[in-house]
Short mmCIF file of C-alpha atoms and ligand atoms in Angstrom, two decimals:
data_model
loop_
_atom_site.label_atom_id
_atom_site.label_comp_id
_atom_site.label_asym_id
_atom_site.label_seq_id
_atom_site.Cartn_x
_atom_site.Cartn_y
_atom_site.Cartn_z
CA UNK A 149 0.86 -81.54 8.27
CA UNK A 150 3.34 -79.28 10.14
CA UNK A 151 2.54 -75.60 8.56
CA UNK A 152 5.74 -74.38 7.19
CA UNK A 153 6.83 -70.86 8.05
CA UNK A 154 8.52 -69.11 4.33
CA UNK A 155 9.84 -65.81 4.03
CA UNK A 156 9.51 -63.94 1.05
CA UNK A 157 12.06 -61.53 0.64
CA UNK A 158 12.06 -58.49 -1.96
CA UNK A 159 14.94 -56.42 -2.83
CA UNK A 160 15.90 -52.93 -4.38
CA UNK A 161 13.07 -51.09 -6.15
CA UNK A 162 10.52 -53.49 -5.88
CA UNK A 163 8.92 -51.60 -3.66
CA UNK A 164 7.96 -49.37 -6.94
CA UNK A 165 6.03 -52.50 -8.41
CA UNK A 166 2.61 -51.77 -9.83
CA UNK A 167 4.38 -48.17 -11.01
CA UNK A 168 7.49 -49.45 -12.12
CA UNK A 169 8.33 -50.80 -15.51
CA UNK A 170 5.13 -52.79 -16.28
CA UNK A 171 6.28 -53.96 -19.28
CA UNK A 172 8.94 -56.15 -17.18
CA UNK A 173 7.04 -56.53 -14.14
CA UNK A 174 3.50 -56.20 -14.74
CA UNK A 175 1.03 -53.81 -12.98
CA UNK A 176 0.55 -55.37 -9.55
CA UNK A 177 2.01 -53.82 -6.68
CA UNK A 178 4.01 -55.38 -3.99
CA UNK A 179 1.37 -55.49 -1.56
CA UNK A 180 -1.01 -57.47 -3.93
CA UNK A 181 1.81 -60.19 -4.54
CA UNK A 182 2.37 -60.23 -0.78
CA UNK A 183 -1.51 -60.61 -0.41
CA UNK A 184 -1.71 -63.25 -2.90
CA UNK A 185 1.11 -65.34 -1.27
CA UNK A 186 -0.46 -65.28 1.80
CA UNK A 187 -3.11 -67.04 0.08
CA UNK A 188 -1.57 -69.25 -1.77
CA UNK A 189 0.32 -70.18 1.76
CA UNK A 190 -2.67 -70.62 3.43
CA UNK A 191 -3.50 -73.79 0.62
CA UNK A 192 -0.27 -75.14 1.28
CA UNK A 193 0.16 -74.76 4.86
CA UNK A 194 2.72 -72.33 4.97
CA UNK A 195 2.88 -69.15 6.88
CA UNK A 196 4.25 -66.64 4.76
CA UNK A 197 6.81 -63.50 6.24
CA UNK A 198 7.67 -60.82 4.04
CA UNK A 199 9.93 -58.41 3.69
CA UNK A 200 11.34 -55.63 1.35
CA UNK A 201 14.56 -53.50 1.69
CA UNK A 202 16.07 -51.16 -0.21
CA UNK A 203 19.44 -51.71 1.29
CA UNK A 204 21.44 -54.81 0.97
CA UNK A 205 22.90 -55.01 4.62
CA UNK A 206 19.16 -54.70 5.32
CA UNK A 207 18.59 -57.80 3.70
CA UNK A 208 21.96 -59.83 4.85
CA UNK A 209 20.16 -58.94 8.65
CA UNK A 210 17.20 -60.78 7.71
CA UNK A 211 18.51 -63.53 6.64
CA UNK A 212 20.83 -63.81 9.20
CA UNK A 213 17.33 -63.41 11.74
CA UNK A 214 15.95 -65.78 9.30
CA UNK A 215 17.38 -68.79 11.01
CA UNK A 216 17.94 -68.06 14.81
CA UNK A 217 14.83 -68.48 16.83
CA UNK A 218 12.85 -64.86 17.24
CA UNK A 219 9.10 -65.63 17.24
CA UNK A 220 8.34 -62.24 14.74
CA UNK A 221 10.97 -63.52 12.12
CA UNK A 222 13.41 -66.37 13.24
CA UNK A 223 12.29 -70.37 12.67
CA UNK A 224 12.36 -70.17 9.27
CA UNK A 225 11.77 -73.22 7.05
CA UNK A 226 12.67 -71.86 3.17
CA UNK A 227 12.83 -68.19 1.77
CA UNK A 228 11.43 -67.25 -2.01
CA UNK A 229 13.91 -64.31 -2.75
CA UNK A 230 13.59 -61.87 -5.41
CA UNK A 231 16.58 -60.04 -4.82
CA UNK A 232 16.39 -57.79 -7.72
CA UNK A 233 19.26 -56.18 -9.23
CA UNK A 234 21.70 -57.53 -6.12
CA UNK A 235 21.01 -60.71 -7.86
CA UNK A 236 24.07 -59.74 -10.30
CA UNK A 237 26.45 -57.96 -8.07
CA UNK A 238 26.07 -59.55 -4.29
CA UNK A 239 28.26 -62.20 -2.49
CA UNK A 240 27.83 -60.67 0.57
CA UNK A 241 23.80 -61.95 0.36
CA UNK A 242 25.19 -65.24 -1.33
CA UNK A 243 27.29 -65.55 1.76
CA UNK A 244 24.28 -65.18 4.20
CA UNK A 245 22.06 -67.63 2.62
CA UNK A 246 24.69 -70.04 2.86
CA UNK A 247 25.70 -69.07 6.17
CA UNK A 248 21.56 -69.70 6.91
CA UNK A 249 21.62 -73.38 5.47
CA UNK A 250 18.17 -72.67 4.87
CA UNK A 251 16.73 -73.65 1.31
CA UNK A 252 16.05 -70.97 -1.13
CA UNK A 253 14.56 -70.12 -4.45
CA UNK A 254 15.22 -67.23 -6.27
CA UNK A 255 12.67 -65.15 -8.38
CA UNK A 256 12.52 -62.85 -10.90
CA UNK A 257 9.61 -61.35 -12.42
CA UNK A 258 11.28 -60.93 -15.71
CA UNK A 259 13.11 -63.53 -17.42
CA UNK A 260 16.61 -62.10 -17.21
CA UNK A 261 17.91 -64.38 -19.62
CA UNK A 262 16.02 -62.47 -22.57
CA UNK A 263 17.36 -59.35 -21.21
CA UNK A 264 20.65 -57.10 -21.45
CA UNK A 265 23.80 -59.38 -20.64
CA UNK A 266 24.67 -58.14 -17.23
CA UNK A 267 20.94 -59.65 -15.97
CA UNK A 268 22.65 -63.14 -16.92
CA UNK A 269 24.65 -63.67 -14.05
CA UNK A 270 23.51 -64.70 -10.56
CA UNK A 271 25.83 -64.39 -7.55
CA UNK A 272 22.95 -67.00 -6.03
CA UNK A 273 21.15 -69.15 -8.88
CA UNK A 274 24.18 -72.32 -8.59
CA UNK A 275 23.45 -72.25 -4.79
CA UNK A 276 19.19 -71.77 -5.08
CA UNK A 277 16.91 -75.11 -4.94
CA UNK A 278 15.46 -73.74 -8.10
CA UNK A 279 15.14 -70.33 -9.92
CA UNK A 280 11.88 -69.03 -10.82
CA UNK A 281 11.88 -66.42 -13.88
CA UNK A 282 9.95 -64.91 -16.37
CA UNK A 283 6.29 -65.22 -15.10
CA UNK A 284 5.01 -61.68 -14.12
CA UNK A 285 4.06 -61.96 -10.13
CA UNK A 286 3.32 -65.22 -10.79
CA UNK A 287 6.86 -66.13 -10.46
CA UNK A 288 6.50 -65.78 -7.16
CA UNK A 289 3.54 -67.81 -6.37
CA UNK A 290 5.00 -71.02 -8.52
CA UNK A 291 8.32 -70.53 -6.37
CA UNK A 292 6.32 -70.93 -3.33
CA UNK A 293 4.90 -73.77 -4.55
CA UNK A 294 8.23 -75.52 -5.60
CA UNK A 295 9.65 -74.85 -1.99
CA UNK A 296 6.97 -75.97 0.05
CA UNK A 297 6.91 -79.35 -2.61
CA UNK A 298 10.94 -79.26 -1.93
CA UNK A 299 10.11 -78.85 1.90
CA UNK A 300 8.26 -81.50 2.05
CA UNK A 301 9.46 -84.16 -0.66
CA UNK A 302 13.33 -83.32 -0.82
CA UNK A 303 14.68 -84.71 -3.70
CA UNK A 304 17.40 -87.00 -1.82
C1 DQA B 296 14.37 -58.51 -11.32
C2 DQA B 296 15.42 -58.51 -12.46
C3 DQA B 296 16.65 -57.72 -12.05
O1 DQA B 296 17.61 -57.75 -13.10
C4 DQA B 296 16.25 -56.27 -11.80
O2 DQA B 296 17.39 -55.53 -11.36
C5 DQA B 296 15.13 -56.13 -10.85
C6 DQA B 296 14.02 -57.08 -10.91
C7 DQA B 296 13.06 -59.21 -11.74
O3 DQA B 296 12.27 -59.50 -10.85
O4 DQA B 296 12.81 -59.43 -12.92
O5 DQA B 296 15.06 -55.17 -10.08
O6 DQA B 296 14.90 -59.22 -10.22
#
């Protein structure tokens, strides 16, 4: 089985997980989740990359890295992206994933959809393999999960 390399990127704020509004997003921090996806990986042959930015052009770079062949962060099969609150406001990381032909899914910890209207909209859900929402941290590990399964088994 050819191991699968995934990138798991985290946008604005999430940094702050663990402290951050736990009632949305639960109490562990980013470096558990990251810690638990590298174990959940590791039982579905993937190799997991991660990555968190504050900045959005920090983000568009990776994912422009994400698919040319650099050893530390290029030869990328699928990225889980939670890209936080850029999720409602950026084409310019729409564009790059596009641009990157690479299958995504995007995540949210919350589920957006019970929250205030503006969280409705996604500049990337219509062009994600699937959305995962509304799970805690788990979100990201069933996301992982669907994309290596997606990988794998593409649906046509
Ligand atoms: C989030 C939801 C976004 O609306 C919010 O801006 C975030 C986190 C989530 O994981 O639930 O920062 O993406």
């Amino acid at each position: 089985m050819k191991t699968l390399r995934i990138l798991v990127l985290h946008g604005p704020n999430l940094n702050l997980l663990g402290t951050r509004e736990p009632g949305h997003y639960g109490n562990m921090t980013l470096a558990d989740i990251n810690r638990q996806l590298i174990e959940v990986g590791d039982s579905l042959g993937a190799e997991i990359v991660s990555f968190q930015s504050n900045h959005e052009g920090e983000i568009v770079d990776r994912i422009q890295q994400a698919g040319g062949s650099s050893n530390d962060i290029g030869n990328i099969d699928g990225i889980v992206i939670n890209p936080a609150a850029y999720t409602h406001t950026s084409i310019a990381i729409r564009d790059a994933l596009l641009a990157s032909r690479i299958p995504f899914v995007e995540v949210h910890l919350s589920n957006i959809h019970r929250r205030e209207e503006f969280r409705h909209r996604s500049m990337l859900a219509d062009a994600a393999a699937g959305v995962l929402a509304g799970f805690g941290p788990q979100s990201y590990a069933l996301a992982l999960r669907g994309l290596t399964e997606i990988l794998r088994n593409p649906l046509s």
